[in-house]
Amino acid sequence: GNSVTQMEGPVTLSEEAFLTINCTYTATGYPSLFWYVQYPGEGLQLLLKATKADDKGSNKGFEATYRKETTSFHLEKGSVQVSDSAVYFCALHNYGQNFVFGPGTRLSVLP
Amino acid sequence: SQTIHQWPATLVQPVGSPLSLECTVEGTSNPNLYWYRQAAGRGLQLLFYSVGIGQISSEVPQNLSASRPQDRQFILSSKKLLLSDSGFYLCAWIKGRGWNEQFFGPGTRLTVL
C-alpha cells in the first residue's frame, strides 16, 4: 500500500538557519505530493504541492521538488523564522484513493 | 468560497459519557468528508470517510461512529467515551476523490477525564 515516511522530530533551529525536512514515499502509480503545516491548536493548511515528477512546489519561501527516481519530496527553506514553528506533514494522494499522511515533524525555531 | 466549521472547539467529558462532534462545509456540494484523530504529539489517524449522504466507511474499528445526515454535515459520535479517545479531532473535505487538495477544519480538542 501507499505510505509516507518523514524524518523524526523535533527539529530545533536558530532563526535564519537553513531547513530541510526529509520525506520519502511508497506508492503505486503517479501520486501527487503535498506538504501541510499545522500551527499550534489549529487544523492543517496546505503549504505546497507537486502533481508530477520534477515539479517544484513553493510557497512562503518553502520549496519541495518531486523526485520520482528517489521517491522523495524534501521540504526546504533557506532562512527560517520564529513564525515557522509548527508541525509539518508530508502527504500523498493517488486518484480515487484517500490521502496518506506522514507522522509529522515538529519544527521549533529559536530567536 | 468554501469554508469548513467544527464545533465545539474544545470539550472536556468524563469517561463513559456520550460524544457528538459536528462538522459542516459551506460553499460546495457533494464533498467527500473525513474525520481524523490526532493524539498528543502524534500524526493523523483516519477514522471515517464519507462519499455521500448516509455512506460511511470506517478505517479503524473502535467505539466511535460517524453519520452524514445531510450533504454537507458530518457527525462523529460515541455512546461511551474512553480515556484513549482524548485527542484533537479534525474534519476535512475534498471535492471528490480525484481532486487534489484536502481542506481541514479548525479541529476540536477533546479531553476525556
PDB file of N, CA and C in Angstrom, chain B residues 17-106:
ATOM      1  N   SER B  17     -19.257   8.982  29.181  1.00  0.00           N
ATOM      2  CA  SER B  17     -20.281   9.906  28.688  1.00  0.00           C
ATOM      3  C   SER B  17     -20.376   9.825  27.165  1.00  0.00           C
ATOM      4  N   PRO B  18     -21.482  10.306  26.578  1.00  0.00           N
ATOM      5  CA  PRO B  18     -21.603  10.284  25.120  1.00  0.00           C
ATOM      6  C   PRO B  18     -20.876  11.459  24.483  1.00  0.00           C
ATOM      7  N   LEU B  19     -20.708  11.352  23.170  1.00  0.00           N
ATOM      8  CA  LEU B  19     -19.983  12.379  22.420  1.00  0.00           C
ATOM      9  C   LEU B  19     -20.710  12.682  21.118  1.00  0.00           C
ATOM     10  N   SER B  20     -20.720  13.932  20.765  1.00  0.00           N
ATOM     11  CA  SER B  20     -21.193  14.325  19.440  1.00  0.00           C
ATOM     12  C   SER B  20     -20.389  15.529  18.975  1.00  0.00           C
ATOM     13  N   LEU B  21     -19.626  15.340  17.921  1.00  0.00           N
ATOM     14  CA  LEU B  21     -18.862  16.424  17.301  1.00  0.00           C
ATOM     15  C   LEU B  21     -19.442  16.671  15.914  1.00  0.00           C
ATOM     16  N   GLU B  22     -19.539  17.932  15.560  1.00  0.00           N
ATOM     17  CA  GLU B  22     -20.178  18.265  14.301  1.00  0.00           C
ATOM     18  C   GLU B  22     -19.229  19.009  13.364  1.00  0.00           C
ATOM     19  N   CYS B  23     -19.396  18.718  12.102  1.00  0.00           N
ATOM     20  CA  CYS B  23     -18.595  19.359  11.051  1.00  0.00           C
ATOM     21  C   CYS B  23     -19.541  19.751   9.923  1.00  0.00           C
ATOM     22  N   THR B  24     -19.431  20.981   9.452  1.00  0.00           N
ATOM     23  CA  THR B  24     -20.221  21.390   8.299  1.00  0.00           C
ATOM     24  C   THR B  24     -19.331  22.115   7.298  1.00  0.00           C
ATOM     25  N   VAL B  25     -19.661  21.935   6.049  1.00  0.00           N
ATOM     26  CA  VAL B  25     -18.928  22.568   4.957  1.00  0.00           C
ATOM     27  C   VAL B  25     -19.878  23.496   4.224  1.00  0.00           C
ATOM     28  N   GLU B  26     -19.384  24.665   3.881  1.00  0.00           N
ATOM     29  CA  GLU B  26     -20.185  25.629   3.133  1.00  0.00           C
ATOM     30  C   GLU B  26     -19.520  25.937   1.803  1.00  0.00           C
ATOM     31  N   GLY B  27     -20.337  26.258   0.824  1.00  0.00           N
ATOM     32  CA  GLY B  27     -19.805  26.739  -0.442  1.00  0.00           C
ATOM     33  C   GLY B  27     -19.449  25.664  -1.439  1.00  0.00           C
ATOM     34  N   THR B  28     -19.853  24.424  -1.186  1.00  0.00           N
ATOM     35  CA  THR B  28     -19.616  23.349  -2.141  1.00  0.00           C
ATOM     36  C   THR B  28     -20.745  22.337  -2.014  1.00  0.00           C
ATOM     37  N   SER B  29     -20.795  21.411  -2.941  1.00  0.00           N
ATOM     38  CA  SER B  29     -21.810  20.367  -2.865  1.00  0.00           C
ATOM     39  C   SER B  29     -21.154  19.018  -3.138  1.00  0.00           C
ATOM     40  N   ASN B  30     -21.750  17.976  -2.592  1.00  0.00           N
ATOM     41  CA  ASN B  30     -21.258  16.608  -2.759  1.00  0.00           C
ATOM     42  C   ASN B  30     -19.786  16.440  -2.392  1.00  0.00           C
ATOM     43  N   PRO B  31     -19.345  17.030  -1.293  1.00  0.00           N
ATOM     44  CA  PRO B  31     -17.939  16.823  -0.934  1.00  0.00           C
ATOM     45  C   PRO B  31     -17.723  15.431  -0.365  1.00  0.00           C
ATOM     46  N   ASN B  32     -16.487  14.936  -0.456  1.00  0.00           N
ATOM     47  CA  ASN B  32     -16.069  13.794   0.347  1.00  0.00           C
ATOM     48  C   ASN B  32     -15.649  14.351   1.706  1.00  0.00           C
ATOM     49  N   LEU B  33     -16.095  13.714   2.761  1.00  0.00           N
ATOM     50  CA  LEU B  33     -15.834  14.209   4.108  1.00  0.00           C
ATOM     51  C   LEU B  33     -15.038  13.190   4.918  1.00  0.00           C
ATOM     52  N   TYR B  34     -14.211  13.690   5.816  1.00  0.00           N
ATOM     53  CA  TYR B  34     -13.280  12.847   6.556  1.00  0.00           C
ATOM     54  C   TYR B  34     -13.232  13.266   8.022  1.00  0.00           C
ATOM     55  N   TRP B  35     -13.093  12.271   8.902  1.00  0.00           N
ATOM     56  CA  TRP B  35     -12.748  12.512  10.307  1.00  0.00           C
ATOM     57  C   TRP B  35     -11.376  11.892  10.577  1.00  0.00           C
ATOM     58  N   TYR B  36     -10.475  12.720  11.138  1.00  0.00           N
ATOM     59  CA  TYR B  36      -9.171  12.268  11.580  1.00  0.00           C
ATOM     60  C   TYR B  36      -9.058  12.499  13.086  1.00  0.00           C
ATOM     61  N   ARG B  37      -8.220  11.699  13.724  1.00  0.00           N
ATOM     62  CA  ARG B  37      -7.856  11.963  15.113  1.00  0.00           C
ATOM     63  C   ARG B  37      -6.337  12.122  15.171  1.00  0.00           C
ATOM     64  N   GLN B  38      -5.926  13.056  16.011  1.00  0.00           N
ATOM     65  CA  GLN B  38      -4.512  13.317  16.230  1.00  0.00           C
ATOM     66  C   GLN B  38      -4.272  13.235  17.732  1.00  0.00           C
ATOM     67  N   ALA B  39      -3.638  12.153  18.177  1.00  0.00           N
ATOM     68  CA  ALA B  39      -3.288  12.048  19.588  1.00  0.00           C
ATOM     69  C   ALA B  39      -2.121  12.989  19.858  1.00  0.00           C
ATOM     70  N   ALA B  40      -1.919  13.308  21.125  1.00  0.00           N
ATOM     71  CA  ALA B  40      -0.904  14.294  21.514  1.00  0.00           C
ATOM     72  C   ALA B  40       0.466  13.927  20.940  1.00  0.00           C
ATOM     73  N   GLY B  41       1.044  14.851  20.175  1.00  0.00           N
ATOM     74  CA  GLY B  41       2.368  14.646  19.617  1.00  0.00           C
ATOM     75  C   GLY B  41       2.450  13.576  18.541  1.00  0.00           C
ATOM     76  N   ARG B  42       1.303  13.180  18.025  1.00  0.00           N
ATOM     77  CA  ARG B  42       1.281  12.104  17.033  1.00  0.00           C
ATOM     78  C   ARG B  42       0.755  12.596  15.696  1.00  0.00           C
ATOM     79  N   GLY B  43       0.805  11.708  14.714  1.00  0.00           N
ATOM     80  CA  GLY B  43       0.315  12.031  13.384  1.00  0.00           C
ATOM     81  C   GLY B  43      -1.191  11.886  13.277  1.00  0.00           C
ATOM     82  N   LEU B  44      -1.665  11.915  12.040  1.00  0.00           N
ATOM     83  CA  LEU B  44      -3.094  11.834  11.769  1.00  0.00           C
ATOM     84  C   LEU B  44      -3.528  10.390  11.589  1.00  0.00           C
ATOM     85  N   GLN B  45      -4.637  10.058  12.212  1.00  0.00           N
ATOM     86  CA  GLN B  45      -5.233   8.739  12.036  1.00  0.00           C
ATOM     87  C   GLN B  45      -6.595   8.923  11.380  1.00  0.00           C
ATOM     88  N   LEU B  46      -6.786   8.387  10.194  1.00  0.00           N
ATOM     89  CA  LEU B  46      -8.083   8.471   9.526  1.00  0.00           C
ATOM     90  C   LEU B  46      -9.068   7.554  10.227  1.00  0.00           C
ATOM     91  N   LEU B  47     -10.195   8.133  10.655  1.00  0.00           N
ATOM     92  CA  LEU B  47     -11.209   7.365  11.365  1.00  0.00           C
ATOM     93  C   LEU B  47     -12.347   6.945  10.431  1.00  0.00           C
ATOM     94  N   PHE B  48     -12.927   7.900   9.751  1.00  0.00           N
ATOM     95  CA  PHE B  48     -14.073   7.647   8.873  1.00  0.00           C
ATOM     96  C   PHE B  48     -13.983   8.555   7.658  1.00  0.00           C
ATOM     97  N   TYR B  49     -14.601   8.086   6.566  1.00  0.00           N
ATOM     98  CA  TYR B  49     -14.817   8.982   5.445  1.00  0.00           C
ATOM     99  C   TYR B  49     -16.162   8.673   4.818  1.00  0.00           C
ATOM    100  N   SER B  50     -16.657   9.653   4.090  1.00  0.00           N
ATOM    101  CA  SER B  50     -17.991   9.551   3.505  1.00  0.00           C
ATOM    102  C   SER B  50     -17.993  10.186   2.118  1.00  0.00           C
ATOM    103  N   VAL B  51     -18.524   9.446   1.153  1.00  0.00           N
ATOM    104  CA  VAL B  51     -18.600   9.970  -0.213  1.00  0.00           C
ATOM    105  C   VAL B  51     -19.993  10.492  -0.530  1.00  0.00           C
ATOM    106  N   GLY B  52     -20.945  10.330   0.395  1.00  0.00           N
ATOM    107  CA  GLY B  52     -22.293  10.827   0.158  1.00  0.00           C
ATOM    108  C   GLY B  52     -23.173  10.643   1.376  1.00  0.00           C
ATOM    109  N   ILE B  53     -24.367  11.206   1.328  1.00  0.00           N
ATOM    110  CA  ILE B  53     -25.311  11.120   2.441  1.00  0.00           C
ATOM    111  C   ILE B  53     -25.547   9.661   2.809  1.00  0.00           C
ATOM    112  N   GLY B  54     -25.405   9.377   4.098  1.00  0.00           N
ATOM    113  CA  GLY B  54     -25.660   8.038   4.593  1.00  0.00           C
ATOM    114  C   GLY B  54     -24.587   7.007   4.282  1.00  0.00           C
ATOM    115  N   GLN B  55     -23.532   7.422   3.587  1.00  0.00           N
ATOM    116  CA  GLN B  55     -22.458   6.488   3.220  1.00  0.00           C
ATOM    117  C   GLN B  55     -21.243   6.743   4.098  1.00  0.00           C
ATOM    118  N   ILE B  56     -20.916   5.772   4.930  1.00  0.00           N
ATOM    119  CA  ILE B  56     -19.814   5.915   5.881  1.00  0.00           C
ATOM    120  C   ILE B  56     -18.874   4.724   5.717  1.00  0.00           C
ATOM    121  N   SER B  57     -17.588   5.017   5.623  1.00  0.00           N
ATOM    122  CA  SER B  57     -16.570   3.965   5.621  1.00  0.00           C
ATOM    123  C   SER B  57     -15.705   4.148   6.856  1.00  0.00           C
ATOM    124  N   SER B  58     -15.490   3.058   7.571  1.00  0.00           N
ATOM    125  CA  SER B  58     -14.691   3.096   8.791  1.00  0.00           C
ATOM    126  C   SER B  58     -13.305   2.533   8.503  1.00  0.00           C
ATOM    127  N   GLU B  59     -12.315   3.275   8.944  1.00  0.00           N
ATOM    128  CA  GLU B  59     -10.939   2.833   8.732  1.00  0.00           C
ATOM    129  C   GLU B  59     -10.370   2.102   9.942  1.00  0.00           C
ATOM    130  N   VAL B  60     -10.895   2.405  11.107  1.00  0.00           N
ATOM    131  CA  VAL B  60     -10.346   1.825  12.330  1.00  0.00           C
ATOM    132  C   VAL B  60     -11.502   1.403  13.239  1.00  0.00           C
ATOM    133  N   PRO B  61     -11.605   0.121  13.586  1.00  0.00           N
ATOM    134  CA  PRO B  61     -12.681  -0.315  14.480  1.00  0.00           C
ATOM    135  C   PRO B  61     -12.465   0.211  15.891  1.00  0.00           C
ATOM    136  N   GLN B  62     -13.480   0.816  16.486  1.00  0.00           N
ATOM    137  CA  GLN B  62     -13.366   1.392  17.818  1.00  0.00           C
ATOM    138  C   GLN B  62     -14.744   1.777  18.288  1.00  0.00           C
ATOM    139  N   ASN B  63     -14.812   2.460  19.400  1.00  0.00           N
ATOM    140  CA  ASN B  63     -16.119   2.783  19.957  1.00  0.00           C
ATOM    141  C   ASN B  63     -16.686   4.078  19.411  1.00  0.00           C
ATOM    142  N   LEU B  64     -16.143   4.577  18.322  1.00  0.00           N
ATOM    143  CA  LEU B  64     -16.671   5.775  17.691  1.00  0.00           C
ATOM    144  C   LEU B  64     -17.517   5.392  16.483  1.00  0.00           C
ATOM    145  N   SER B  65     -18.410   6.270  16.106  1.00  0.00           N
ATOM    146  CA  SER B  65     -19.207   6.083  14.903  1.00  0.00           C
ATOM    147  C   SER B  65     -19.363   7.425  14.212  1.00  0.00           C
ATOM    148  N   ALA B  66     -19.747   7.391  12.954  1.00  0.00           N
ATOM    149  CA  ALA B  66     -19.940   8.624  12.193  1.00  0.00           C
ATOM    150  C   ALA B  66     -21.246   8.546  11.434  1.00  0.00           C
ATOM    151  N   SER B  67     -21.803   9.704  11.159  1.00  0.00           N
ATOM    152  CA  SER B  67     -23.032   9.764  10.372  1.00  0.00           C
ATOM    153  C   SER B  67     -22.990  10.989   9.482  1.00  0.00           C
ATOM    154  N   ARG B  68     -23.707  10.901   8.390  1.00  0.00           N
ATOM    155  CA  ARG B  68     -23.791  12.020   7.436  1.00  0.00           C
ATOM    156  C   ARG B  68     -25.262  12.215   7.092  1.00  0.00           C
ATOM    157  N   PRO B  69     -25.961  12.959   7.926  1.00  0.00           N
ATOM    158  CA  PRO B  69     -27.402  13.136   7.718  1.00  0.00           C
ATOM    159  C   PRO B  69     -27.746  14.095   6.581  1.00  0.00           C
ATOM    160  N   GLN B  70     -26.845  14.985   6.257  1.00  0.00           N
ATOM    161  CA  GLN B  70     -27.040  15.934   5.159  1.00  0.00           C
ATOM    162  C   GLN B  70     -25.772  15.997   4.316  1.00  0.00           C
ATOM    163  N   ASP B  71     -25.912  16.551   3.132  1.00  0.00           N
ATOM    164  CA  ASP B  71     -24.798  16.552   2.176  1.00  0.00           C
ATOM    165  C   ASP B  71     -23.526  17.158   2.745  1.00  0.00           C
ATOM    166  N   ARG B  72     -23.673  18.247   3.518  1.00  0.00           N
ATOM    167  CA  ARG B  72     -22.501  18.966   3.983  1.00  0.00           C
ATOM    168  C   ARG B  72     -22.330  18.904   5.503  1.00  0.00           C
ATOM    169  N   GLN B  73     -22.870  17.868   6.113  1.00  0.00           N
ATOM    170  CA  GLN B  73     -22.789  17.722   7.554  1.00  0.00           C
ATOM    171  C   GLN B  73     -22.247  16.343   7.887  1.00  0.00           C
ATOM    172  N   PHE B  74     -21.274  16.329   8.788  1.00  0.00           N
ATOM    173  CA  PHE B  74     -20.624  15.073   9.155  1.00  0.00           C
ATOM    174  C   PHE B  74     -20.506  15.065  10.661  1.00  0.00           C
ATOM    175  N   ILE B  75     -20.982  14.012  11.308  1.00  0.00           N
ATOM    176  CA  ILE B  75     -21.037  13.968  12.764  1.00  0.00           C
ATOM    177  C   ILE B  75     -20.251  12.778  13.266  1.00  0.00           C
ATOM    178  N   LEU B  76     -19.460  13.012  14.295  1.00  0.00           N
ATOM    179  CA  LEU B  76     -18.709  11.955  14.958  1.00  0.00           C
ATOM    180  C   LEU B  76     -19.317  11.736  16.335  1.00  0.00           C
ATOM    181  N   SER B  77     -19.596  10.481  16.655  1.00  0.00           N
ATOM    182  CA  SER B  77     -20.309  10.182  17.895  1.00  0.00           C
ATOM    183  C   SER B  77     -19.675   9.029  18.651  1.00  0.00           C
ATOM    184  N   SER B  78     -20.025   8.994  19.931  1.00  0.00           N
ATOM    185  CA  SER B  78     -19.703   7.832  20.750  1.00  0.00           C
ATOM    186  C   SER B  78     -20.793   7.689  21.806  1.00  0.00           C
ATOM    187  N   LYS B  79     -21.101   6.466  22.148  1.00  0.00           N
ATOM    188  CA  LYS B  79     -22.086   6.245  23.216  1.00  0.00           C
ATOM    189  C   LYS B  79     -21.420   6.317  24.584  1.00  0.00           C
ATOM    190  N   LYS B  80     -20.157   5.852  24.649  1.00  0.00           N
ATOM    191  CA  LYS B  80     -19.439   5.852  25.932  1.00  0.00           C
ATOM    192  C   LYS B  80     -17.967   6.137  25.665  1.00  0.00           C
ATOM    193  N   LEU B  81     -17.499   7.283  26.089  1.00  0.00           N
ATOM    194  CA  LEU B  81     -16.120   7.674  25.849  1.00  0.00           C
ATOM    195  C   LEU B  81     -15.144   6.900  26.728  1.00  0.00           C
ATOM    196  N   LEU B  82     -13.972   6.658  26.137  1.00  0.00           N
ATOM    197  CA  LEU B  82     -12.855   6.060  26.854  1.00  0.00           C
ATOM    198  C   LEU B  82     -11.763   7.108  27.039  1.00  0.00           C
ATOM    199  N   LEU B  83     -10.872   6.872  27.998  1.00  0.00           N
ATOM    200  CA  LEU B  83      -9.742   7.790  28.185  1.00  0.00           C
ATOM    201  C   LEU B  83      -8.937   7.918  26.890  1.00  0.00           C
ATOM    202  N   SER B  84      -8.810   6.806  26.187  1.00  0.00           N
ATOM    203  CA  SER B  84      -7.999   6.788  24.969  1.00  0.00           C
ATOM    204  C   SER B  84      -8.635   7.567  23.820  1.00  0.00           C
ATOM    205  N   ASP B  85      -9.859   8.047  23.998  1.00  0.00           N
ATOM    206  CA  ASP B  85     -10.492   8.856  22.954  1.00  0.00           C
ATOM    207  C   ASP B  85     -10.027  10.309  22.989  1.00  0.00           C
ATOM    208  N   SER B  86      -9.275  10.682  24.002  1.00  0.00           N
ATOM    209  CA  SER B  86      -8.753  12.052  24.063  1.00  0.00           C
ATOM    210  C   SER B  86      -7.875  12.325  22.853  1.00  0.00           C
ATOM    211  N   GLY B  87      -7.980  13.542  22.351  1.00  0.00           N
ATOM    212  CA  GLY B  87      -7.163  13.908  21.199  1.00  0.00           C
ATOM    213  C   GLY B  87      -7.727  15.122  20.491  1.00  0.00           C
ATOM    214  N   PHE B  88      -7.140  15.403  19.368  1.00  0.00           N
ATOM    215  CA  PHE B  88      -7.545  16.534  18.535  1.00  0.00           C
ATOM    216  C   PHE B  88      -8.228  15.948  17.312  1.00  0.00           C
ATOM    217  N   TYR B  89      -9.500  16.284  17.123  1.00  0.00           N
ATOM    218  CA  TYR B  89     -10.296  15.707  16.045  1.00  0.00           C
ATOM    219  C   TYR B  89     -10.425  16.716  14.914  1.00  0.00           C
ATOM    220  N   LEU B  90     -10.056  16.266  13.751  1.00  0.00           N
ATOM    221  CA  LEU B  90     -10.054  17.132  12.584  1.00  0.00           C
ATOM    222  C   LEU B  90     -11.018  16.606  11.541  1.00  0.00           C
ATOM    223  N   CYS B  91     -11.839  17.495  11.035  1.00  0.00           N
ATOM    224  CA  CYS B  91     -12.712  17.191   9.912  1.00  0.00           C
ATOM    225  C   CYS B  91     -12.068  17.764   8.652  1.00  0.00           C
ATOM    226  N   ALA B  92     -12.237  17.093   7.545  1.00  0.00           N
ATOM    227  CA  ALA B  92     -11.645  17.570   6.293  1.00  0.00           C
ATOM    228  C   ALA B  92     -12.572  17.221   5.134  1.00  0.00           C
ATOM    229  N   TRP B  93     -12.379  17.916   4.033  1.00  0.00           N
ATOM    230  CA  TRP B  93     -13.180  17.620   2.847  1.00  0.00           C
ATOM    231  C   TRP B  93     -12.349  17.794   1.589  1.00  0.00           C
ATOM    232  N   ILE B  94     -12.776  17.080   0.556  1.00  0.00           N
ATOM    233  CA  ILE B  94     -12.288  17.328  -0.789  1.00  0.00           C
ATOM    234  C   ILE B  94     -13.482  17.291  -1.722  1.00  0.00           C
ATOM    235  N   LYS B  95     -13.319  17.883  -2.887  1.00  0.00           N
ATOM    236  CA  LYS B  95     -14.439  17.977  -3.818  1.00  0.00           C
ATOM    237  C   LYS B  95     -14.867  16.589  -4.269  1.00  0.00           C
ATOM    238  N   GLY B  96     -13.929  15.727  -4.489  1.00  0.00           N
ATOM    239  CA  GLY B  96     -14.172  14.347  -4.906  1.00  0.00           C
ATOM    240  C   GLY B  96     -12.849  13.628  -4.817  1.00  0.00           C
ATOM    241  N   ARG B  97     -12.851  12.325  -4.869  1.00  0.00           N
ATOM    242  CA  ARG B  97     -11.618  11.595  -4.600  1.00  0.00           C
ATOM    243  C   ARG B  97     -10.556  11.845  -5.665  1.00  0.00           C
ATOM    244  N   GLY B  98     -10.940  12.335  -6.822  1.00  0.00           N
ATOM    245  CA  GLY B  98      -9.952  12.654  -7.833  1.00  0.00           C
ATOM    246  C   GLY B  98      -9.373  14.044  -7.687  1.00  0.00           C
ATOM    247  N   TRP B  99      -9.918  14.843  -6.756  1.00  0.00           N
ATOM    248  CA  TRP B  99      -9.449  16.218  -6.609  1.00  0.00           C
ATOM    249  C   TRP B  99      -8.215  16.260  -5.729  1.00  0.00           C
ATOM    250  N   ASN B 100      -7.399  17.261  -5.972  1.00  0.00           N
ATOM    251  CA  ASN B 100      -6.047  17.237  -5.447  1.00  0.00           C
ATOM    252  C   ASN B 100      -5.772  18.188  -4.316  1.00  0.00           C
ATOM    253  N   GLU B 101      -6.694  18.446  -3.475  1.00  0.00           N
ATOM    254  CA  GLU B 101      -6.370  19.190  -2.261  1.00  0.00           C
ATOM    255  C   GLU B 101      -7.395  18.853  -1.192  1.00  0.00           C
ATOM    256  N   GLN B 102      -6.929  18.618  -0.007  1.00  0.00           N
ATOM    257  CA  GLN B 102      -7.803  18.336   1.122  1.00  0.00           C
ATOM    258  C   GLN B 102      -7.793  19.546   2.043  1.00  0.00           C
ATOM    259  N   PHE B 103      -8.989  19.980   2.433  1.00  0.00           N
ATOM    260  CA  PHE B 103      -9.131  21.163   3.276  1.00  0.00           C
ATOM    261  C   PHE B 103      -9.555  20.730   4.673  1.00  0.00           C
ATOM    262  N   PHE B 104      -8.919  21.319   5.675  1.00  0.00           N
ATOM    263  CA  PHE B 104      -9.157  20.910   7.050  1.00  0.00           C
ATOM    264  C   PHE B 104      -9.915  21.975   7.832  1.00  0.00           C
ATOM    265  N   GLY B 105     -10.730  21.502   8.767  1.00  0.00           N
ATOM    266  CA  GLY B 105     -11.367  22.394   9.710  1.00  0.00           C
ATOM    267  C   GLY B 105     -10.411  22.784  10.827  1.00  0.00           C
ATOM    268  N   PRO B 106     -10.872  23.638  11.747  1.00  0.00           N
ATOM    269  CA  PRO B 106     -10.001  24.126  12.818  1.00  0.00           C
ATOM    270  C   PRO B 106      -9.768  23.118  13.929  1.00  0.00           C
TER     271      PRO B 106
END
